């Protein structure tokens, strides 16, 4: 019986690899307080250190606003509060205005 289960698991992993791996999750935020490229690097380093984070992108959307995109491996949920805590822990002056999960 145990052998049959192992074979079934092997077949399913080849036929449906997405069943074994969590799908990427993307979060999009609007931010203010980003003044230069060093600010962007600091935000990327800080949020990039959270468990599960794969990619950070920051792009300018207005004179004083930026769009932050955080892509995770789906293993951990990242809330706005968690991102704010990470940034405030560094005593930084950035503000996350909005935060949403986008799939």
Coordinates of N, CA and C in Angstrom, one line a residue:
X1 N 0.8 -1.2 0.0 CA 0.0 0.0 0.0 C 0.9 1.3 0.0
X2 N 1.9 1.3 0.8 CA 2.8 2.4 0.9 C 3.5 2.7 -0.5
X3 N 3.9 1.6 -1.1 CA 4.5 1.7 -2.5 C 3.5 2.4 -3.5
X4 N 2.3 2.0 -3.4 CA 1.3 2.5 -4.3 C 1.1 4.0 -4.1
X5 N 1.1 4.4 -2.8 CA 1.0 5.9 -2.5 C 2.2 6.6 -3.1
X6 N 3.4 6.1 -2.9 CA 4.6 6.7 -3.4 C 4.6 6.9 -5.0
X7 N 4.1 5.8 -5.6 CA 4.0 5.9 -7.1 C 2.9 7.0 -7.5
X8 N 1.8 7.0 -6.8 CA 0.8 7.9 -7.1 C 1.3 9.4 -6.9
X9 N 2.0 9.6 -5.8 CA 2.6 10.9 -5.5 C 3.5 11.3 -6.6
X10 N 4.4 10.4 -7.1 CA 5.3 10.7 -8.1 C 4.6 11.0 -9.4
X11 N 3.6 10.3 -9.8 CA 2.8 10.6 -11.0 C 2.2 11.9 -10.9
X12 N 1.5 12.2 -9.8 CA 0.9 13.5 -9.6 C 1.9 14.7 -9.7
X13 N 3.0 14.5 -9.1 CA 4.0 15.6 -9.1 C 4.5 15.9 -10.5
X14 N 4.6 14.9 -11.4 CA 5.0 15.1 -12.8 C 3.9 15.7 -13.6
X15 N 2.7 15.2 -13.4 CA 1.5 15.6 -14.2 C 1.0 17.0 -13.7
X16 N 1.1 17.3 -12.4 CA 0.5 18.5 -11.9 C 1.5 19.1 -10.9
X17 N 2.7 19.7 -11.4 CA 3.7 20.2 -10.5 C 3.2 21.4 -9.7
X18 N 2.2 22.1 -10.2 CA 1.7 23.2 -9.5 C 1.0 22.8 -8.2
X19 N 0.6 21.6 -8.1 CA 0.0 21.1 -6.8 C 1.0 21.1 -5.7
X20 N 2.2 20.9 -6.0 CA 3.2 20.8 -4.9 C 3.9 22.1 -4.6
X21 N 3.7 23.1 -5.4 CA 4.4 24.4 -5.2 C 3.3 25.5 -5.1
X22 N 3.5 26.3 -4.1 CA 2.5 27.4 -4.0 C 2.7 28.4 -5.1
X23 N 1.7 29.0 -5.6 CA 1.7 29.9 -6.7 C 2.2 31.3 -6.2
X24 N 2.9 32.0 -7.1 CA 3.4 33.3 -6.7 C 2.2 34.2 -6.4
X25 N 2.4 35.1 -5.4 CA 1.4 36.1 -5.1 C 2.0 37.5 -5.2
X26 N 1.3 38.4 -5.8 CA 1.8 39.7 -6.0 C 1.0 40.7 -5.2
X27 N 1.7 41.6 -4.5 CA 1.1 42.7 -3.8 C 1.5 44.0 -4.4
X28 N 0.5 44.9 -4.5 CA 0.8 46.2 -5.1 C 0.4 47.3 -4.1
X29 N 1.3 48.3 -4.0 CA 1.2 49.3 -3.0 C 1.4 50.7 -3.6
X30 N 0.8 51.7 -3.1 CA 1.1 53.1 -3.4 C 1.9 53.6 -2.2
X31 N 3.0 54.3 -2.5 CA 3.9 54.9 -1.5 C 4.2 56.3 -1.7
X32 N 4.5 57.0 -0.6 CA 5.0 58.4 -0.6 C 6.3 58.4 0.2
X33 N 7.1 59.5 0.1 CA 8.3 59.6 0.9 C 9.5 59.1 0.3
X34 N 9.4 58.6 -0.9 CA 10.6 58.0 -1.7 C 11.2 59.2 -2.4
X35 N 12.5 59.5 -2.1 CA 13.1 60.7 -2.6 C 14.2 60.5 -3.6
X36 N 14.8 59.3 -3.5 CA 16.0 59.0 -4.4 C 16.2 57.5 -4.6
X37 N 17.2 57.2 -5.4 CA 17.5 55.8 -5.6 C 17.9 55.0 -4.4
X38 N 18.6 55.7 -3.5 CA 19.0 55.1 -2.2 C 17.7 54.7 -1.4
X39 N 16.7 55.6 -1.4 CA 15.4 55.2 -0.8 C 14.9 53.9 -1.3
X40 N 14.9 53.8 -2.7 CA 14.4 52.6 -3.3 C 15.2 51.4 -2.9
X41 N 16.5 51.5 -2.9 CA 17.4 50.4 -2.5 C 17.1 50.0 -1.0
X42 N 16.9 50.9 -0.1 CA 16.6 50.6 1.3 C 15.3 49.9 1.4
X43 N 14.3 50.4 0.7 CA 13.0 49.7 0.7 C 13.1 48.3 0.2
X44 N 13.8 48.1 -0.9 CA 13.9 46.8 -1.5 C 14.7 45.8 -0.6
X45 N 15.7 46.3 0.0 CA 16.5 45.5 1.0 C 15.6 45.1 2.2
X46 N 14.9 46.1 2.7 CA 14.1 45.9 3.9 C 13.0 44.9 3.6
X47 N 12.1 45.2 2.6 CA 11.0 44.3 2.3 C 11.5 43.0 1.7
X48 N 12.6 43.0 1.0 CA 13.1 41.8 0.4 C 13.6 40.8 1.4
X49 N 13.8 41.3 2.6 CA 14.3 40.4 3.7 C 13.1 39.6 4.4
X50 N 11.9 40.0 4.0 CA 10.7 39.3 4.6 C 10.7 37.9 4.0
X51 N 10.3 36.9 4.8 CA 10.2 35.5 4.3 C 9.3 35.4 3.1
X52 N 9.7 34.7 2.1 CA 8.9 34.4 0.9 C 9.0 35.4 -0.2
X53 N 9.6 36.6 0.1 CA 9.7 37.6 -1.0 C 10.7 37.3 -2.0
X54 N 10.2 37.3 -3.3 CA 11.1 37.0 -4.4 C 11.6 38.2 -5.2
X55 N 10.7 39.2 -5.4 CA 11.0 40.3 -6.2 C 10.3 41.6 -5.7
X56 N 11.1 42.7 -5.8 CA 10.6 44.0 -5.4 C 10.8 44.9 -6.6
X57 N 9.7 45.7 -7.0 CA 9.9 46.7 -8.0 C 9.2 48.0 -7.5
X58 N 9.9 49.1 -7.8 CA 9.4 50.4 -7.4 C 9.5 51.3 -8.6
X59 N 8.4 51.9 -8.9 CA 8.4 52.8 -10.1 C 7.6 54.1 -9.7
X60 N 8.0 55.2 -10.3 CA 7.4 56.5 -10.0 C 6.1 56.6 -10.8
X61 N 5.1 57.0 -10.1 CA 3.7 57.2 -10.7 C 3.3 58.6 -10.7
X62 N 3.9 59.5 -10.0 CA 3.5 60.9 -9.9 C 4.7 61.7 -9.3
X63 N 4.4 62.9 -9.1 CA 5.5 63.8 -8.6 C 6.0 63.3 -7.2
X64 N 5.1 62.9 -6.4 CA 5.5 62.4 -5.0 C 5.1 61.0 -4.7
X65 N 4.6 60.3 -5.7 CA 4.1 58.9 -5.4 C 4.8 57.9 -6.2
X66 N 4.9 56.7 -5.7 CA 5.5 55.5 -6.3 C 4.6 54.3 -6.2
X67 N 4.8 53.4 -7.1 CA 4.1 52.1 -7.0 C 5.1 51.1 -6.6
X68 N 4.8 50.3 -5.6 CA 5.6 49.2 -5.1 C 5.0 47.9 -5.5
X69 N 5.7 47.0 -6.1 CA 5.2 45.7 -6.4 C 6.1 44.7 -5.7
X70 N 5.4 43.8 -4.9 CA 6.1 42.8 -4.2 C 5.6 41.4 -4.6
X71 N 6.5 40.6 -5.2 CA 6.1 39.3 -5.6 C 6.7 38.3 -4.6
X72 N 5.8 37.4 -4.1 CA 6.3 36.4 -3.1 C 6.1 35.0 -3.7
X73 N 6.6 34.0 -3.1 CA 6.5 32.6 -3.5 C 5.2 32.0 -3.0
X74 N 4.3 32.8 -2.4 CA 3.0 32.3 -1.9 C 3.1 31.6 -0.6
X75 N 4.2 31.4 0.0 CA 4.3 30.7 1.2 C 3.9 31.5 2.5
X76 N 4.0 32.8 2.4 CA 3.7 33.7 3.5 C 2.8 34.8 3.0
X77 N 1.8 35.2 3.8 CA 1.0 36.3 3.4 C 1.7 37.6 4.0
X78 N 1.7 38.6 3.2 CA 2.4 39.8 3.6 C 1.3 40.9 3.6
X79 N 0.9 41.3 4.8 CA -0.1 42.3 5.0 C 0.5 43.7 4.9
X80 N -0.3 44.7 4.8 CA 0.2 46.1 4.8 C 0.8 46.4 6.2
X81 N 0.2 45.9 7.2 CA 0.7 46.1 8.6 C 2.1 45.5 8.7
X82 N 2.3 44.3 8.2 CA 3.6 43.7 8.2 C 4.7 44.5 7.5
X83 N 4.3 45.0 6.3 CA 5.3 45.8 5.5 C 5.6 47.1 6.3
X84 N 4.5 47.7 6.8 CA 4.7 49.0 7.6 C 5.7 48.7 8.8
X85 N 5.4 47.6 9.5 CA 6.3 47.3 10.6 C 7.8 47.1 10.2
X86 N 8.0 46.5 9.1 CA 9.3 46.3 8.6 C 10.0 47.6 8.3
X87 N 9.3 48.5 7.6 CA 9.9 49.8 7.3 C 10.0 50.7 8.5
X88 N 9.1 50.7 9.4 CA 9.2 51.5 10.6 C 10.3 51.0 11.5
X89 N 10.5 49.7 11.5 CA 11.6 49.2 12.3 C 12.9 49.7 12.0
X90 N 13.1 50.2 10.8 CA 14.3 50.9 10.3 C 14.3 52.4 10.5
X91 N 13.2 52.9 11.1 CA 13.0 54.3 11.4 C 13.1 55.1 10.1
X92 N 12.5 54.6 9.0 CA 12.5 55.2 7.7 C 11.2 56.1 7.6
X93 N 11.3 57.0 6.7 CA 10.2 58.0 6.5 C 9.2 57.7 5.4
X94 N 9.2 56.5 4.9 CA 8.3 56.1 3.8 C 6.9 55.8 4.4
X95 N 5.9 56.1 3.6 CA 4.5 55.8 3.9 C 3.9 54.9 2.9
X96 N 3.3 53.8 3.3 CA 2.5 53.0 2.4 C 1.1 53.5 2.5
X97 N 0.6 54.1 1.4 CA -0.7 54.7 1.3 C -1.8 53.6 1.1
X98 N -1.6 52.7 0.2 CA -2.5 51.7 -0.1 C -1.8 50.4 -0.3
X99 N -2.5 49.2 -0.1 CA -1.9 47.9 -0.2 C -2.9 47.0 -0.7
X100 N -2.7 46.2 -1.8 CA -3.6 45.2 -2.2 C -3.0 44.0 -2.7
X101 N -3.6 42.9 -2.6 CA -3.2 41.6 -3.1 C -3.7 41.5 -4.5
X102 N -2.8 41.1 -5.5 CA -3.2 41.0 -6.9 C -2.7 39.7 -7.4
X103 N -3.6 38.9 -8.0 CA -3.2 37.6 -8.5 C -3.2 37.5 -10.0

